[in-house]
mmCIF file of C-alpha atoms in Angstrom:
data_model
loop_
_atom_site.group_PDB
_atom_site.id
_atom_site.type_symbol
_atom_site.label_atom_id
_atom_site.label_comp_id
_atom_site.label_asym_id
_atom_site.label_seq_id
_atom_site.Cartn_x
_atom_site.Cartn_y
_atom_site.Cartn_z
ATOM 1 C CA MET H 24 58.658 -37.775 -38.724
ATOM 2 C CA SER H 25 56.087 -38.677 -40.335
ATOM 3 C CA ILE H 26 52.928 -39.354 -39.238
ATOM 4 C CA GLN H 27 49.377 -41.078 -41.451
ATOM 5 C CA LEU H 28 46.105 -39.288 -41.210
ATOM 6 C CA SER H 29 42.838 -41.046 -40.177
ATOM 7 C CA GLU H 30 40.641 -42.498 -43.705
ATOM 8 C CA GLU H 31 38.808 -38.653 -42.000
ATOM 9 C CA ARG H 32 41.684 -36.589 -43.040
ATOM 10 C CA ASP H 33 43.822 -36.407 -45.640
ATOM 11 C CA THR H 34 45.368 -39.392 -47.462
ATOM 12 C CA GLU H 35 48.970 -37.121 -47.637
ATOM 13 C CA SER H 36 50.971 -37.536 -44.534
ATOM 14 C CA VAL H 37 52.360 -34.597 -42.524
ATOM 15 C CA ASP H 38 55.235 -33.996 -40.748
ATOM 16 C CA ILE H 39 56.250 -32.189 -37.395
ATOM 17 C CA HIS H 40 59.681 -30.692 -37.135
ATOM 18 C CA THR H 41 60.641 -29.371 -33.330
ATOM 19 C CA PRO H 42 63.876 -27.086 -33.910
ATOM 20 C CA SER H 43 64.667 -24.496 -30.714
ATOM 21 C CA LEU H 44 61.512 -22.216 -30.906
ATOM 22 C CA ASN H 45 60.881 -19.307 -28.334
ATOM 23 C CA VAL H 46 57.839 -20.974 -26.834
ATOM 24 C CA ASP H 47 55.409 -16.877 -26.372
ATOM 25 C CA PRO H 48 53.801 -16.906 -22.628
ATOM 26 C CA GLU H 49 51.133 -15.504 -24.236
ATOM 27 C CA LEU H 50 49.943 -17.997 -26.468
ATOM 28 C CA ARG H 51 47.243 -20.820 -25.265
ATOM 29 C CA ASN H 52 48.142 -24.910 -24.633
ATOM 30 C CA PHE H 53 46.855 -26.854 -28.209
ATOM 31 C CA SER H 54 47.371 -23.422 -30.493
ATOM 32 C CA TYR H 55 48.888 -23.364 -33.445
ATOM 33 C CA CYS H 56 50.564 -19.753 -33.998
ATOM 34 C CA ILE H 57 53.035 -18.618 -36.917
ATOM 35 C CA GLN H 58 56.422 -17.899 -36.320
ATOM 36 C CA ASN H 59 58.723 -16.988 -38.881
ATOM 37 C CA GLY H 60 56.021 -17.452 -41.552
ATOM 38 C CA VAL H 61 56.008 -21.667 -40.375
ATOM 39 C CA ILE H 62 52.860 -23.067 -38.967
ATOM 40 C CA CYS H 63 53.575 -23.783 -35.335
ATOM 41 C CA TYR H 64 51.600 -25.797 -32.383
ATOM 42 C CA LYS H 65 52.345 -25.025 -28.739
ATOM 43 C CA GLU H 66 51.989 -29.111 -26.772
ATOM 44 C CA ASN H 67 52.701 -28.101 -23.310
ATOM 45 C CA GLU H 68 56.177 -26.097 -23.037
ATOM 46 C CA SER H 69 56.744 -27.418 -26.421
ATOM 47 C CA LEU H 70 57.084 -25.203 -30.226
ATOM 48 C CA SER H 71 57.028 -27.886 -33.309
ATOM 49 C CA GLU H 72 56.868 -26.908 -36.591
ATOM 50 C CA VAL H 73 54.068 -27.956 -38.292
ATOM 51 C CA HIS H 74 53.462 -29.337 -41.746
ATOM 52 C CA ARG H 75 50.323 -30.223 -43.553
ATOM 53 C CA PRO H 76 48.316 -30.431 -46.783
ATOM 54 C CA LYS H 77 48.769 -27.086 -48.870
ATOM 55 C CA SER H 78 44.466 -27.062 -48.351
ATOM 56 C CA GLN H 79 44.915 -26.964 -45.445
ATOM 57 C CA GLU H 80 47.832 -25.361 -44.258
ATOM 58 C CA ASP H 81 46.067 -22.021 -46.257
ATOM 59 C CA ARG H 82 42.856 -22.336 -44.228
ATOM 60 C CA ILE H 83 45.022 -22.485 -40.743
ATOM 61 C CA ARG H 84 45.899 -19.377 -41.598
ATOM 62 C CA ALA H 85 43.112 -18.169 -41.738
ATOM 63 C CA LEU H 86 42.578 -19.220 -38.859
ATOM 64 C CA ILE H 87 44.532 -18.174 -36.995
ATOM 65 C CA PRO H 88 44.043 -14.268 -36.922
ATOM 66 C CA LEU H 89 40.083 -15.242 -37.000
ATOM 67 C CA ARG H 90 40.437 -16.472 -33.490
ATOM 68 C CA ASP H 91 42.604 -14.363 -32.075
ATOM 69 C CA THR H 92 39.789 -11.806 -33.150
ATOM 70 C CA LEU H 93 37.422 -13.575 -31.116
ATOM 71 C CA ARG H 94 40.647 -13.738 -28.204
ATOM 72 C CA GLU H 95 40.218 -10.328 -28.300
ATOM 73 C CA LEU H 96 36.723 -8.966 -28.519
ATOM 74 C CA ILE H 97 35.220 -11.705 -25.384
ATOM 75 C CA GLU H 98 38.820 -9.877 -23.547
ATOM 76 C CA LEU H 99 37.303 -6.362 -24.594
ATOM 77 C CA GLN H 100 33.963 -7.153 -22.799
ATOM 78 C CA VAL H 101 35.322 -8.539 -20.571
ATOM 79 C CA GLN H 102 37.588 -5.518 -19.419
ATOM 80 C CA ASP H 103 34.639 -3.823 -19.601
ATOM 81 C CA ALA H 104 35.754 -1.643 -22.816
ATOM 82 C CA ASP H 105 33.585 1.267 -24.186
ATOM 83 C CA GLU H 106 31.483 0.391 -27.120
ATOM 84 C CA SER H 107 34.063 2.448 -29.694
ATOM 85 C CA SER H 108 36.041 -0.027 -29.123
ATOM 86 C CA ILE H 109 33.721 -3.119 -29.195
ATOM 87 C CA ARG H 110 32.116 -2.120 -32.169
ATOM 88 C CA SER H 111 35.478 -1.672 -33.692
ATOM 89 C CA LYS H 112 36.458 -5.315 -32.267
ATOM 90 C CA GLN H 113 32.810 -6.488 -33.941
ATOM 91 C CA GLN H 114 33.795 -5.448 -37.766
ATOM 92 C CA GLU H 115 37.193 -6.799 -37.730
ATOM 93 C CA LEU H 116 35.931 -10.276 -36.661
ATOM 94 C CA ASN H 117 33.102 -9.890 -39.609
ATOM 95 C CA GLN H 118 35.569 -8.527 -42.212
ATOM 96 C CA ARG H 119 37.381 -11.245 -40.629
ATOM 97 C CA TYR H 120 35.075 -14.224 -40.461
ATOM 98 C CA ASP H 121 32.946 -13.291 -43.965
ATOM 99 C CA ALA H 122 36.635 -13.226 -45.666
ATOM 100 C CA TYR H 123 36.911 -17.258 -44.514
ATOM 101 C CA GLN H 124 33.595 -18.382 -45.184
ATOM 102 C CA LYS H 125 33.835 -16.818 -48.809
ATOM 103 C CA GLN H 126 36.688 -18.810 -49.097
ATOM 104 C CA TYR H 127 36.704 -21.782 -47.160
ATOM 105 C CA GLY H 128 33.571 -22.489 -46.670
ATOM 106 C CA LEU H 129 31.914 -22.721 -43.046
ATOM 107 C CA LEU H 130 33.265 -23.222 -39.400
ATOM 108 C CA HIS H 131 31.725 -26.661 -38.844
ATOM 109 C CA GLY H 132 32.639 -27.956 -41.827
ATOM 110 C CA ARG H 133 34.238 -30.829 -42.581
ATOM 111 C CA ALA H 134 37.482 -29.491 -44.224
ATOM 112 C CA THR H 135 37.897 -27.010 -41.476
ATOM 113 C CA ARG H 136 37.421 -29.691 -38.999
ATOM 114 C CA GLN H 137 40.396 -31.654 -40.677
ATOM 115 C CA ALA H 138 42.589 -28.437 -40.541
ATOM 116 C CA PHE H 139 42.159 -26.929 -37.407
ATOM 117 C CA GLU H 140 40.146 -29.763 -35.039
ATOM 118 C CA ASP H 141 43.721 -29.469 -32.778
ATOM 119 C CA ASP H 142 43.843 -26.006 -31.499
ATOM 120 C CA SER H 143 42.324 -25.706 -28.186
ATOM 121 C CA SER H 144 39.351 -22.707 -29.414
ATOM 122 C CA TYR H 145 38.076 -24.398 -32.373
ATOM 123 C CA SER H 146 35.049 -25.289 -30.746
ATOM 124 C CA LEU H 147 34.656 -21.212 -29.581
ATOM 125 C CA LEU H 148 35.938 -20.624 -33.028
ATOM 126 C CA CYS H 149 32.432 -22.762 -33.803
ATOM 127 C CA SER H 150 30.369 -21.351 -31.717
ATOM 128 C CA LEU H 151 30.450 -18.170 -34.262
ATOM 129 C CA GLU H 152 27.897 -19.678 -36.339
ATOM 130 C CA ILE H 153 24.316 -20.512 -35.166
ATOM 131 C CA ILE H 154 23.245 -23.969 -37.119
ATOM 132 C CA LYS H 155 20.194 -25.157 -38.665
ATOM 133 C CA GLU H 156 19.421 -29.330 -38.178
ATOM 134 C CA ASP H 157 20.484 -29.872 -41.454
ATOM 135 C CA GLY H 158 23.607 -28.528 -41.670
ATOM 136 C CA SER H 159 22.900 -25.202 -43.221
ATOM 137 C CA LEU H 160 24.259 -21.958 -41.827
ATOM 138 C CA GLU H 161 20.958 -20.146 -39.813
ATOM 139 C CA ARG H 162 23.045 -16.848 -39.144
ATOM 140 C CA LYS H 163 26.190 -16.004 -37.470
ATOM 141 C CA SER H 164 26.027 -15.938 -33.136
ATOM 142 C CA ASP H 165 25.227 -12.934 -31.382
ATOM 143 C CA ILE H 166 28.756 -11.828 -30.781
ATOM 144 C CA PHE H 167 29.553 -10.463 -34.527
ATOM 145 C CA THR H 168 26.574 -7.224 -33.126
ATOM 146 C CA LYS H 169 25.909 -6.989 -29.233
ATOM 147 C CA ARG H 170 27.805 -7.570 -25.577
ATOM 148 C CA THR H 171 27.173 -10.999 -25.071
ATOM 149 C CA ILE H 172 29.251 -11.319 -22.069
ATOM 150 C CA ARG H 173 28.832 -8.728 -18.718
ATOM 151 C CA PRO H 174 31.711 -8.364 -17.027
ATOM 152 C CA ASN H 175 31.842 -8.884 -13.105
ATOM 153 C CA LYS H 176 32.195 -5.489 -11.186
ATOM 154 C CA PRO H 177 31.931 -5.866 -7.291
ATOM 155 C CA VAL H 178 29.662 -3.137 -5.279
ATOM 156 C CA ASP H 179 31.119 -0.074 -4.297
ATOM 157 C CA HIS H 180 29.066 2.021 -2.433
ATOM 158 C CA VAL H 181 25.674 1.449 -0.993
ATOM 159 C CA GLU H 182 22.956 3.586 0.212
ATOM 160 C CA SER H 183 21.985 2.430 2.865
ATOM 161 C CA PRO H 184 23.971 0.468 6.176
ATOM 162 C CA GLU H 185 21.326 -2.117 5.869
ATOM 163 C CA GLU H 186 22.396 -2.830 2.352
ATOM 164 C CA ALA H 187 26.130 -2.899 3.481
ATOM 165 C CA VAL H 188 24.860 -5.527 6.112
ATOM 166 C CA ILE H 189 23.979 -8.188 2.921
ATOM 167 C CA LEU H 190 26.658 -7.353 1.275
ATOM 168 C CA SER H 191 29.245 -7.656 4.033
ATOM 169 C CA VAL H 192 28.074 -11.143 5.471
ATOM 170 C CA SER H 193 27.485 -12.310 1.441
ATOM 171 C CA GLU H 194 30.841 -11.122 1.117
ATOM 172 C CA LYS H 195 32.816 -11.260 3.720
ATOM 173 C CA GLY H 196 30.425 -13.823 5.683
ATOM 174 C CA LYS H 197 30.774 -11.842 8.531
ATOM 175 C CA ILE H 198 29.757 -8.106 9.278
ATOM 176 C CA ASP H 199 33.524 -6.497 8.216
ATOM 177 C CA PHE H 200 32.631 -2.874 9.626
ATOM 178 C CA ALA H 201 35.291 -1.382 8.059
ATOM 179 C CA TYR H 202 34.176 -3.032 4.418
ATOM 180 C CA MET H 203 30.592 -0.694 5.474
ATOM 181 C CA GLU H 204 32.959 2.309 6.005
ATOM 182 C CA ALA H 205 33.869 2.456 2.314
ATOM 183 C CA LEU H 206 31.029 1.732 0.860
ATOM 184 C CA THR H 207 28.384 3.608 3.151
ATOM 185 C CA GLY H 208 31.028 6.916 3.044
ATOM 186 C CA ILE H 209 29.881 6.086 7.248
ATOM 187 C CA ASP H 210 31.778 6.442 9.551
ATOM 188 C CA LYS H 211 32.018 3.103 12.154
ATOM 189 C CA ASP H 212 30.367 4.698 15.304
ATOM 190 C CA ASP H 213 27.975 6.136 12.861
ATOM 191 C CA LEU H 214 26.581 2.330 11.497
ATOM 192 C CA VAL H 215 26.258 1.154 15.441
ATOM 193 C CA ARG H 216 24.115 3.600 16.115
ATOM 194 C CA GLN H 217 21.470 3.063 12.958
ATOM 195 C CA PHE H 218 22.408 -0.979 13.994
ATOM 196 C CA ARG H 219 20.621 -0.259 17.214
ATOM 197 C CA VAL H 220 18.051 2.467 15.755
ATOM 198 C CA LEU H 221 17.208 -0.412 13.245
ATOM 199 C CA SER H 222 17.657 -2.642 15.898
ATOM 200 C CA ILE H 223 14.873 -1.671 18.503
ATOM 201 C CA GLN H 224 12.301 -0.687 15.553
ATOM 202 C CA ILE H 225 12.339 -4.395 14.075
ATOM 203 C CA ARG H 226 11.022 -5.188 18.265
ATOM 204 C CA HIS H 227 8.758 -3.107 18.407
ATOM 205 C CA ARG H 228 7.310 -3.917 15.245
ATOM 206 C CA ASN H 229 7.458 -7.701 16.402
#
């Protein structure tokens, strides 16, 4: 099947074949990958070979590992990986980005957009660049050098029954003594006794 590109794209045609290919369940939908040395595209449950003009194929082959490295760095931050792992992946991301920009230009550039805009992660890749109003690069984004994602860690310990009550109502929607016992290390009878004392003190103050 031959699909003619729009006037904004290359004037060459794009051939897409759909042989029987193994779909990686980890591959995001609407994403490019390399299989058996061939560029492929995942759409829903199908994986199709994609043939583009060489200039676009070269960009896609360089953008896939850049995209995957960025995704891996994000996942490391979400999982609260150690600093050594984060720094190592940041270094890899810097190297891949610098190599791409040196050879092909900005991720925001027209040629890169034409090659990779159908990939669901293209907008995420563009977030690597802080762009000036004139379209030139101002700087690389903070993810190259800093932790930009903080994991949402569940609270597993509090110091006081009062804090336990607040967290129980917030997280469970009720006073859950088993949950509060786990948070404080105080058994239910002691928690109840402390709540009674606290209640009496509050009434006296009022």
